[in-house]
Short mmCIF file of C-alpha atoms in Angstrom, two decimals:
data_model
loop_
_atom_site.label_atom_id
_atom_site.label_comp_id
_atom_site.label_asym_id
_atom_site.label_seq_id
_atom_site.Cartn_x
_atom_site.Cartn_y
_atom_site.Cartn_z
CA MET A 741 -12.26 -9.03 44.22
CA THR A 742 -11.97 -12.78 44.56
CA LYS A 743 -13.23 -15.10 41.83
CA LEU A 744 -16.00 -16.22 44.17
CA LEU A 745 -17.22 -12.66 44.59
CA GLU A 746 -17.02 -12.06 40.84
CA TRP A 747 -19.22 -15.11 40.28
CA LEU A 748 -21.71 -14.11 42.99
CA LEU A 749 -21.92 -10.63 41.47
CA GLY A 750 -22.43 -12.02 37.98
CA VAL A 751 -25.04 -14.51 39.13
CA SER A 752 -26.91 -11.80 41.09
CA VAL A 753 -27.06 -9.54 38.06
CA VAL A 754 -28.36 -12.35 35.85
CA VAL A 755 -30.90 -13.59 38.40
CA THR A 756 -32.16 -10.04 39.05
CA ALA A 757 -32.60 -9.35 35.35
CA TRP A 758 -34.36 -12.69 34.88
CA GLY A 759 -36.63 -12.09 37.89
CA LEU A 760 -37.54 -8.58 36.76
CA LEU A 761 -38.48 -9.73 33.29
CA THR A 762 -40.21 -13.00 34.17
CA PHE A 763 -42.34 -11.69 37.01
CA ASP A 764 -42.62 -8.17 35.60
CA LEU A 765 -41.54 -6.72 38.94
CA LEU A 766 -41.05 -3.21 37.58
CA ASP A 767 -44.42 -3.24 35.91
CA LEU A 768 -42.85 -2.72 32.51
CA LYS A 769 -45.73 -4.53 30.78
CA VAL A 770 -43.22 -6.63 28.82
CA PRO A 771 -44.93 -8.55 25.97
CA GLN A 772 -45.88 -12.14 26.85
CA VAL A 773 -43.64 -13.52 24.10
CA TYR A 774 -40.50 -12.12 25.71
CA ARG A 775 -41.52 -13.39 29.12
CA GLU A 776 -42.09 -16.88 27.74
CA VAL A 777 -38.57 -16.90 26.25
CA VAL A 778 -36.83 -15.48 29.30
CA TRP A 779 -38.55 -17.71 31.89
CA PRO A 780 -36.75 -20.99 31.01
CA MET A 781 -33.42 -19.25 30.24
CA PRO A 782 -31.55 -20.21 33.43
CA VAL A 783 -32.20 -23.91 32.94
CA TYR A 784 -31.55 -23.61 29.23
CA LEU A 785 -28.18 -21.88 29.84
CA LEU A 786 -27.16 -24.51 32.39
CA VAL A 787 -27.92 -27.27 29.93
CA VAL A 788 -25.97 -25.49 27.20
CA PHE A 789 -23.03 -25.05 29.54
CA GLY A 790 -23.23 -28.71 30.57
CA CYS A 791 -23.15 -29.84 26.94
CA TYR A 792 -20.31 -27.44 26.15
CA SER A 793 -18.32 -28.79 29.09
CA ILE A 794 -18.78 -32.42 28.10
CA ALA A 795 -17.98 -31.68 24.46
CA THR A 796 -14.87 -29.65 25.34
CA VAL A 797 -13.45 -32.14 27.82
CA GLY A 798 -14.30 -35.02 25.46
CA TYR A 799 -12.54 -33.32 22.58
CA ARG A 800 -9.50 -32.53 24.70
CA VAL A 801 -9.24 -36.11 25.98
CA ALA A 802 -9.55 -37.45 22.44
CA THR A 803 -6.84 -35.15 21.12
CA PHE A 804 -4.53 -35.51 24.12
CA ASN A 805 -1.11 -36.09 22.54
CA ASP A 806 0.51 -39.44 23.29
CA CYS A 807 4.24 -38.90 23.33
CA GLU A 808 5.46 -42.25 22.03
CA GLU A 809 8.61 -40.78 20.52
CA ALA A 810 9.50 -38.96 23.70
CA ALA A 811 9.27 -42.17 25.70
CA GLN A 812 11.45 -44.05 23.21
CA GLU A 813 13.99 -41.27 23.07
CA LEU A 814 14.15 -41.28 26.86
CA GLN A 815 14.75 -45.04 26.95
CA ALA A 816 17.61 -44.71 24.47
CA GLN A 817 19.15 -41.82 26.37
CA ILE A 818 18.90 -43.72 29.67
CA LYS A 819 21.00 -46.51 28.15
CA GLU A 820 23.50 -44.01 26.79
CA ALA A 821 23.68 -42.20 30.13
CA LYS A 822 24.29 -45.38 32.11
CA LEU A 823 27.18 -46.39 29.85
CA ASP A 824 28.74 -42.96 29.96
CA LEU A 825 28.39 -42.61 33.73
CA LYS A 826 29.93 -46.04 34.29
CA LYS A 827 32.88 -44.93 32.20
CA LYS A 828 33.18 -41.81 34.32
CA GLY A 829 33.34 -43.97 37.44
CA LEU A 830 29.80 -43.87 38.81
CA LYS A 831 28.90 -46.86 40.98
CA PHE A 832 25.17 -47.39 40.61
CA THR B 1200 42.47 -12.19 16.84
CA GLY B 1201 42.81 -12.69 13.11
CA ARG B 1202 42.95 -16.46 13.49
CA GLN B 1203 39.45 -16.83 15.00
CA SER B 1204 36.79 -17.87 12.52
CA ALA B 1205 33.72 -15.69 12.20
CA ALA B 1206 31.53 -18.35 13.77
CA SER B 1207 33.59 -18.81 16.92
CA ARG B 1208 33.96 -15.02 17.32
CA LYS B 1209 30.17 -14.74 17.27
CA SER B 1210 29.52 -17.58 19.72
CA SER B 1211 32.18 -16.52 22.24
CA SER B 1212 30.91 -12.95 22.26
CA LYS B 1213 27.39 -14.34 22.80
CA ARG B 1214 28.60 -16.21 25.86
CA GLN B 1215 30.46 -13.18 27.22
CA ALA B 1216 27.52 -10.82 26.78
CA ASN B 1217 25.13 -13.31 28.32
CA LYS B 1218 25.64 -13.03 32.09
CA ASP B 1219 22.57 -15.10 32.87
CA LYS B 1220 22.98 -18.15 35.06
CA TYR B 1221 20.35 -20.83 35.52
CA SER B 1222 19.98 -22.68 38.83
CA VAL B 1223 18.08 -25.96 38.55
CA LEU B 1224 16.42 -27.01 41.80
CA LEU B 1225 16.00 -30.78 42.18
CA PRO B 1226 14.13 -31.74 45.34
CA THR B 1227 14.67 -35.49 45.72
CA TYR B 1228 13.23 -38.26 47.81
CA ASN B 1229 14.32 -41.81 46.98
CA GLU B 1230 15.63 -40.98 43.52
CA ARG B 1231 18.81 -43.02 43.69
CA GLU B 1232 18.23 -44.55 40.27
CA ASN B 1233 16.96 -41.47 38.47
CA LEU B 1234 19.25 -38.79 39.86
CA PRO B 1235 22.37 -39.77 37.84
CA LEU B 1236 20.26 -39.90 34.69
CA ILE B 1237 18.61 -36.52 35.15
CA VAL B 1238 21.94 -34.92 36.00
CA TRP B 1239 23.55 -36.49 32.92
CA LEU B 1240 20.75 -35.10 30.73
CA LEU B 1241 20.99 -31.65 32.32
CA VAL B 1242 24.75 -31.57 31.78
CA LYS B 1243 24.26 -32.69 28.17
CA TYR B 1244 21.66 -30.09 27.18
CA PHE B 1245 23.16 -27.19 29.13
CA GLY B 1246 26.57 -28.08 27.77
CA GLU B 1247 25.29 -28.06 24.19
CA SER B 1248 23.45 -24.79 24.69
CA GLY B 1249 26.37 -22.90 26.23
CA TYR B 1250 24.30 -21.35 29.00
CA ASP B 1251 25.82 -21.07 32.48
CA TYR B 1252 24.13 -23.30 35.05
CA GLU B 1253 24.22 -25.13 38.34
CA ILE B 1254 22.20 -28.05 39.68
CA ILE B 1255 21.11 -27.89 43.32
CA VAL B 1256 20.12 -31.27 44.74
CA ILE B 1257 17.86 -30.93 47.79
CA ASP B 1258 17.59 -34.39 49.26
CA ASP B 1259 15.19 -34.91 52.15
CA GLY B 1260 17.09 -37.62 53.99
CA SER B 1261 16.31 -40.36 51.46
CA PRO B 1262 16.82 -43.81 52.98
CA ASP B 1263 17.83 -45.32 49.62
CA GLY B 1264 21.19 -43.56 49.38
CA THR B 1265 20.23 -40.77 46.99
CA LEU B 1266 22.65 -38.43 48.75
CA GLN B 1267 25.57 -40.82 48.25
CA VAL B 1268 24.87 -40.98 44.53
CA ALA B 1269 24.63 -37.19 44.50
CA GLN B 1270 28.07 -36.98 46.10
CA GLN B 1271 29.50 -39.23 43.39
CA LEU B 1272 27.94 -36.99 40.72
CA GLN B 1273 29.50 -33.99 42.39
CA GLY B 1274 32.84 -35.75 42.13
CA ILE B 1275 32.31 -36.40 38.41
CA TYR B 1276 30.93 -33.03 37.32
CA GLY B 1277 32.43 -30.67 39.88
CA ALA B 1278 31.11 -28.88 42.92
CA HIS B 1279 30.41 -25.75 40.86
CA ARG B 1280 27.91 -27.69 38.73
CA VAL B 1281 26.34 -30.11 41.22
CA LEU B 1282 25.57 -28.54 44.58
CA LEU B 1283 24.26 -30.57 47.48
CA ARG B 1284 21.97 -28.90 49.98
CA PRO B 1285 20.29 -31.81 51.78
CA ARG B 1286 17.77 -31.69 54.58
CA GLU B 1287 17.21 -34.04 57.50
CA LYS B 1288 13.75 -35.33 56.65
CA LYS B 1289 10.88 -35.06 54.20
CA LEU B 1290 9.65 -31.48 54.37
CA GLY B 1291 7.35 -29.71 51.91
CA LEU B 1292 8.07 -28.64 48.35
CA GLY B 1293 7.60 -24.96 49.19
CA THR B 1294 10.31 -25.08 51.84
CA ALA B 1295 12.55 -27.02 49.44
CA TYR B 1296 12.26 -24.14 46.97
CA ILE B 1297 13.00 -21.58 49.69
CA HIS B 1298 15.99 -23.63 50.81
CA GLY B 1299 17.21 -23.99 47.22
CA ILE B 1300 16.77 -20.31 46.36
CA LYS B 1301 18.90 -19.33 49.37
CA HIS B 1302 21.83 -21.24 47.89
CA ALA B 1303 21.25 -20.44 44.23
CA THR B 1304 23.78 -18.19 42.54
CA GLY B 1305 21.83 -17.95 39.31
CA ASN B 1306 19.47 -15.13 38.36
CA PHE B 1307 16.98 -17.65 36.98
CA ILE B 1308 15.58 -20.71 38.74
CA ILE B 1309 14.31 -23.82 36.99
CA ILE B 1310 12.08 -26.18 38.91
CA MET B 1311 11.36 -29.67 37.67
CA ASP B 1312 10.71 -33.23 38.79
CA ALA B 1313 13.73 -35.47 39.32
CA ASP B 1314 11.97 -38.65 38.19
CA LEU B 1315 12.59 -38.17 34.45
CA SER B 1316 8.99 -37.18 33.71
CA HIS B 1317 10.37 -33.77 32.76
CA HIS B 1318 13.03 -33.81 30.04
CA PRO B 1319 15.91 -31.31 30.18
CA LYS B 1320 15.82 -30.97 26.40
CA PHE B 1321 13.04 -28.41 26.89
CA ILE B 1322 15.15 -26.15 29.09
CA PRO B 1323 16.88 -24.35 26.18
CA GLU B 1324 13.38 -23.78 24.77
CA PHE B 1325 12.24 -22.28 28.10
CA ILE B 1326 15.29 -20.02 28.11
CA GLN B 1327 14.71 -18.96 24.51
CA LYS B 1328 11.06 -18.21 25.22
CA GLN B 1329 11.97 -16.16 28.26
CA LYS B 1330 14.46 -14.10 26.26
CA GLU B 1331 11.99 -13.56 23.42
CA GLY B 1332 9.25 -12.17 25.62
CA GLY B 1333 11.11 -11.03 28.73
CA PHE B 1334 8.76 -13.25 30.72
CA ASP B 1335 8.84 -13.42 34.51
CA VAL B 1336 7.71 -17.04 34.41
CA VAL B 1337 7.86 -19.66 31.65
CA SER B 1338 5.61 -22.65 32.25
CA GLY B 1339 5.80 -26.02 30.54
CA THR B 1340 2.39 -27.11 29.32
CA ARG B 1341 1.15 -30.61 28.53
CA TYR B 1342 -2.19 -29.35 27.26
CA SER B 1343 -1.48 -26.97 24.39
CA GLY B 1344 0.57 -26.86 21.23
CA ASN B 1345 2.28 -30.19 20.74
CA GLY B 1346 2.59 -30.81 24.45
CA GLY B 1347 1.43 -34.21 25.65
CA VAL B 1348 1.81 -37.17 27.96
CA TYR B 1349 3.08 -40.72 27.69
CA GLY B 1350 1.86 -43.54 29.90
CA TRP B 1351 -1.62 -42.37 30.86
CA ASP B 1352 -4.73 -44.43 30.32
CA LEU B 1353 -8.14 -43.03 29.43
CA ARG B 1354 -9.20 -42.64 33.06
CA ARG B 1355 -6.12 -40.60 33.94
CA LYS B 1356 -6.49 -38.38 30.86
CA LEU B 1357 -10.15 -37.80 31.63
CA ILE B 1358 -9.42 -36.79 35.23
CA SER B 1359 -6.59 -34.56 34.11
CA ARG B 1360 -8.56 -32.73 31.41
CA GLY B 1361 -11.67 -32.55 33.58
CA ALA B 1362 -9.75 -31.04 36.49
CA ASN B 1363 -8.00 -28.59 34.18
CA PHE B 1364 -11.33 -27.55 32.61
CA LEU B 1365 -12.83 -26.92 36.04
CA THR B 1366 -9.76 -24.89 37.01
CA GLN B 1367 -10.00 -22.81 33.83
CA VAL B 1368 -13.69 -22.07 34.39
CA LEU B 1369 -13.32 -21.16 38.05
CA LEU B 1370 -9.99 -19.36 38.07
CA ARG B 1371 -9.51 -18.12 34.46
CA PRO B 1372 -5.77 -18.20 35.12
CA GLY B 1373 -4.39 -17.29 31.70
CA ALA B 1374 -2.20 -20.39 31.58
CA SER B 1375 -3.16 -23.73 30.06
CA ASP B 1376 -1.39 -26.07 32.52
CA LEU B 1377 -1.78 -25.04 36.14
CA THR B 1378 -0.68 -28.19 37.93
CA GLY B 1379 2.52 -28.60 35.95
CA SER B 1380 5.79 -28.26 37.85
CA PHE B 1381 8.30 -27.77 35.05
CA ARG B 1382 8.93 -24.04 35.06
CA LEU B 1383 11.50 -21.29 34.72
CA TYR B 1384 11.25 -18.30 37.04
CA LYS B 1385 13.22 -15.14 37.48
CA LYS B 1386 14.80 -15.64 40.89
CA GLU B 1387 13.21 -12.61 42.58
CA VAL B 1388 9.81 -13.57 41.15
CA LEU B 1389 10.03 -17.09 42.62
CA GLU B 1390 11.01 -15.61 45.98
CA GLN B 1391 7.96 -13.34 45.98
CA LEU B 1392 5.60 -16.15 44.99
CA VAL B 1393 6.83 -18.82 47.40
CA ASP B 1394 6.54 -16.26 50.17
CA ARG B 1395 2.85 -15.76 49.42
CA CYS B 1396 1.72 -19.32 48.70
CA VAL B 1397 0.15 -21.44 51.40
CA SER B 1398 -1.16 -24.57 49.64
CA LYS B 1399 0.40 -28.01 49.29
CA GLY B 1400 0.93 -30.52 46.50
CA TYR B 1401 -0.75 -29.95 43.12
CA VAL B 1402 -2.55 -26.91 44.45
CA PHE B 1403 0.75 -25.24 45.41
CA GLN B 1404 1.80 -25.19 41.76
CA MET B 1405 -1.62 -23.80 40.81
CA GLU B 1406 -1.42 -21.13 43.46
CA MET B 1407 1.99 -20.00 42.18
CA ILE B 1408 0.54 -19.22 38.74
CA VAL B 1409 -2.60 -17.59 40.14
CA ARG B 1410 -0.56 -15.34 42.45
CA ALA B 1411 1.86 -14.55 39.63
CA ARG B 1412 -1.09 -13.24 37.63
CA GLN B 1413 -2.36 -11.28 40.63
CA LEU B 1414 1.00 -9.60 41.05
CA GLY B 1415 1.08 -8.70 37.38
CA TYR B 1416 3.92 -11.01 36.35
CA SER B 1417 4.08 -12.14 32.72
CA ILE B 1418 3.77 -15.84 31.96
CA GLY B 1419 5.01 -17.56 28.80
CA GLU B 1420 4.33 -21.16 27.79
CA VAL B 1421 6.32 -23.90 26.10
CA PRO B 1422 4.71 -27.24 25.13
CA ILE B 1423 6.43 -30.18 26.82
CA SER B 1424 6.12 -33.94 26.79
CA PHE B 1425 5.55 -35.57 30.16
CA VAL B 1426 6.71 -39.19 30.37
CA ASP B 1427 5.01 -40.81 33.31
CA ARG B 1428 6.88 -43.95 34.37
CA VAL B 1429 5.41 -44.18 37.84
CA TYR B 1430 1.72 -44.03 36.96
CA GLY B 1431 1.42 -47.80 37.05
CA GLU B 1432 2.59 -47.85 40.68
CA SER B 1433 0.77 -44.85 42.06
CA LYS B 1434 -2.66 -44.42 40.52
CA LEU B 1435 -4.47 -41.17 41.08
CA GLY B 1436 -6.80 -42.08 43.95
CA GLY B 1437 -9.91 -40.61 45.54
CA ASN B 1438 -7.91 -38.90 48.27
CA GLU B 1439 -5.83 -36.89 45.84
CA ILE B 1440 -8.90 -35.86 43.87
CA VAL B 1441 -10.68 -34.69 47.02
CA SER B 1442 -7.72 -32.66 48.23
CA PHE B 1443 -7.36 -31.16 44.76
CA LEU B 1444 -11.01 -30.05 44.79
CA LYS B 1445 -10.65 -28.62 48.29
CA GLY B 1446 -7.56 -26.70 47.22
CA LEU B 1447 -9.23 -25.44 44.05
CA LEU B 1448 -12.26 -24.17 45.95
CA THR B 1449 -9.99 -22.48 48.50
CA LEU B 1450 -8.16 -20.66 45.71
CA PHE B 1451 -11.52 -19.79 44.14
CA ALA B 1452 -12.72 -18.23 47.36
CA THR B 1453 -9.52 -16.48 48.38
CA THR B 1454 -7.88 -15.14 45.21
#
């Protein structure tokens, strides 16, 4: 199954469950309290996911390692390499 | 013999028992300045590690004389270490890999960028990781452990992390860095994957990992530092972002 189909399946299951509970389609006589909680769930979950996404990406950008030492080491090795290659006869 | 010290007996038997050979594929286009440097670094770190290796330079008809520099390097380091397999003009990365694999005599293939953004010092770590876990693929990651990047501003980091987050959510690939191109593959694994992949550019590298997972191959990771020296000249533009999103959605819908 492709990821798209997995998502569509998952979304269908969630939407069906939500619809059944909110509109009492199976005539389960679910208590009003539960229906009032379930009814805004989709929007609530989207908002939660949105906040989670922003927080996660923000955290990851803030803690993205800056490799200063790697850049300096590379510069030093470039100089060393050029000298050594010239000695070995390389014409740049 | 009785004269050998214990240490040299141990290291020479390690080299004899270890029949692995590592073929480094370097597709190049206008890398006249960087090619000698990357080859020098590869020779240095492979030499120090004792592993058997070869470097295959796949130049796509560079107008700046990259091939001539490659020929000089072959003269310096030997035709058994620096192999030249050039092509007439700029063709895709996928075909460069196929072309390189055909001429590789190693049982492992290392792919990397030739512009010094990938540092050969990590190759012994890739090899070690592969041996530890028997991995089919070892991928260098900029996003986990002490991996990182040099030379990116806030905008670039934001785009990079945002794109990676989206990829993780949609594809759940089991690898932290999908667009990276510094990897070690078992040769037969790379052959299988390149055969199946149809995308281009960044998305090609993503597709390789996704297909590897589909086929049940094991993937190990090693944190790497990515030193971007060209970012100032070639900023990540709207076009690239759009084609990345198109490619991501295609993978989402087809894998």
